[in-house]
C-alpha positions as a LaTeX table, in Angstrom:
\begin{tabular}{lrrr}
\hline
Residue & $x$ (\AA) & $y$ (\AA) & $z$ (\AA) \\
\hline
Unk1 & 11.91 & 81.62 & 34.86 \\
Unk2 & 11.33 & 83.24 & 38.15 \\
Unk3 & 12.14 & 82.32 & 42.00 \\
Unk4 & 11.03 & 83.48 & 44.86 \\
Unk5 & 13.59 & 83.38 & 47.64 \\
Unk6 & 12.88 & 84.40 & 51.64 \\
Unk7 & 16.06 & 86.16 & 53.25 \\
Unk8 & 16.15 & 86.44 & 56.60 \\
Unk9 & 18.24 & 88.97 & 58.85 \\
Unk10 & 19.34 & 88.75 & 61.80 \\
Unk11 & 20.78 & 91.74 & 64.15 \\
Unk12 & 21.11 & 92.69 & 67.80 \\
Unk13 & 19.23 & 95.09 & 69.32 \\
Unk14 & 20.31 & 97.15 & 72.88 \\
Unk15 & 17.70 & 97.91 & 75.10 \\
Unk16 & 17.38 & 98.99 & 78.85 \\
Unk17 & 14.78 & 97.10 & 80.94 \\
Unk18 & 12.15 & 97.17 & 81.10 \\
Unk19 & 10.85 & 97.86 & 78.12 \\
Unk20 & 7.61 & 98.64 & 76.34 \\
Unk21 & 6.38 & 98.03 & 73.02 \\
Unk22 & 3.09 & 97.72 & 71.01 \\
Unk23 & 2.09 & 96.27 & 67.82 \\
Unk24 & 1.61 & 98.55 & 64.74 \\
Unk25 & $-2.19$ & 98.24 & 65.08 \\
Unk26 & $-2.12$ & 98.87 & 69.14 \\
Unk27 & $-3.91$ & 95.70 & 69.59 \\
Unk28 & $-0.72$ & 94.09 & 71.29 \\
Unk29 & 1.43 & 95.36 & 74.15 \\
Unk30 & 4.29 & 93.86 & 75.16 \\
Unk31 & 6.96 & 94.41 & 78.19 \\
Unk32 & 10.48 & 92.78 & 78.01 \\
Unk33 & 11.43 & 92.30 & 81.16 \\
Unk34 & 14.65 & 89.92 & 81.05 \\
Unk35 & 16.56 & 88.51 & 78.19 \\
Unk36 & 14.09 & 85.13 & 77.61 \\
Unk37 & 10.98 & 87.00 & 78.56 \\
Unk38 & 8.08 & 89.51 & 77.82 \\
Unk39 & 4.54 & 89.47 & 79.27 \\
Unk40 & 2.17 & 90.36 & 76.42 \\
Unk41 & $-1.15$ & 91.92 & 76.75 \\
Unk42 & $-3.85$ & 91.65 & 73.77 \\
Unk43 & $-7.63$ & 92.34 & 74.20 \\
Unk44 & $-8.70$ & 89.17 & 76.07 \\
Unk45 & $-5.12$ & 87.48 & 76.51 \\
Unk46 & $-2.31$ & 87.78 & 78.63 \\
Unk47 & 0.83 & 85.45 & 78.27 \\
Unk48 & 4.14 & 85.12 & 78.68 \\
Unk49 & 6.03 & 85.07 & 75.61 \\
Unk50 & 9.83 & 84.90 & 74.42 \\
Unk51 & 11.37 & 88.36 & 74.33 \\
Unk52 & 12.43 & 88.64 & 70.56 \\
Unk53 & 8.32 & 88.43 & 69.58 \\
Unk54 & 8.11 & 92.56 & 69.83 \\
Unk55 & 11.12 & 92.58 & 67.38 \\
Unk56 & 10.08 & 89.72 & 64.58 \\
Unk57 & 6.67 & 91.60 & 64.22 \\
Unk58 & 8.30 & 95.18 & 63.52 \\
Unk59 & 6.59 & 96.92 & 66.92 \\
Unk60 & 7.04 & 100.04 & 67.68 \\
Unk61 & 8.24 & 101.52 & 71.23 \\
Unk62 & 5.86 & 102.50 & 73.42 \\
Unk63 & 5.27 & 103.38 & 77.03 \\
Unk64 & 4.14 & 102.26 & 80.47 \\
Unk65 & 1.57 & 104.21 & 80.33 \\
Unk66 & 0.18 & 102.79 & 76.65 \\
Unk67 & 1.16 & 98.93 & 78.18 \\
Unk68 & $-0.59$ & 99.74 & 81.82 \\
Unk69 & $-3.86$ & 100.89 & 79.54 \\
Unk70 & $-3.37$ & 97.47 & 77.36 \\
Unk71 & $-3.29$ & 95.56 & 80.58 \\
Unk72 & $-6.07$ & 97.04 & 82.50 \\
Unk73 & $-8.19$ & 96.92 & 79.10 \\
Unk74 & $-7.67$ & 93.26 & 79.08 \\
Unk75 & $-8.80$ & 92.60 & 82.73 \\
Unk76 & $-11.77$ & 94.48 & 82.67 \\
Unk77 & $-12.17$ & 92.03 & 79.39 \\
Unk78 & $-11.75$ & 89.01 & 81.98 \\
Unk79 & $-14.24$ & 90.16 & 84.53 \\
Unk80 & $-16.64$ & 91.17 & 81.50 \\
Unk81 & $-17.03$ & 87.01 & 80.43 \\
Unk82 & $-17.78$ & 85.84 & 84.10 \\
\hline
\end{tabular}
């Protein structure tokens, strides 16, 4: 007989803010900027999300510079639809 179990972990992570991070694909940018919250930047969304979403979907650091690109990306994605 076999079983398939889900474990979950669960561990603390210190970071200075803010801080910058982007999906594995570079689709997603993200930048923590409190405890609760990170604005995150995709190709035609930007949101407000809770802080730990970089971390659950193993992103990688990143820089201003790669989230600044993200962001201006997206709103010149904005003014493209109107």
């Amino acid at each position: 007989m076999k079983i398939t179990t889900k474990k979950t972990i669960e561990e603390q992570v210190e970071i200075s803010l803010p801080a910058y991070y982007k999906s594995k694909t570079g689709y997603f940018h993200y930048k923590i900027y409190n405890e609760e919250n990170c604005l995150c930047v995709y190709e035609n969304e930007i949101g407000i999300k809770h802080a730990g979403l970089p971390f659950a979907i193993e992103s990688e650091p990143s820089t201003e510079d790669e989230f600044l690109a993200g962001y201006n990306r997206a709103l010149s994605n904005f003014k493209n639809l109107i």
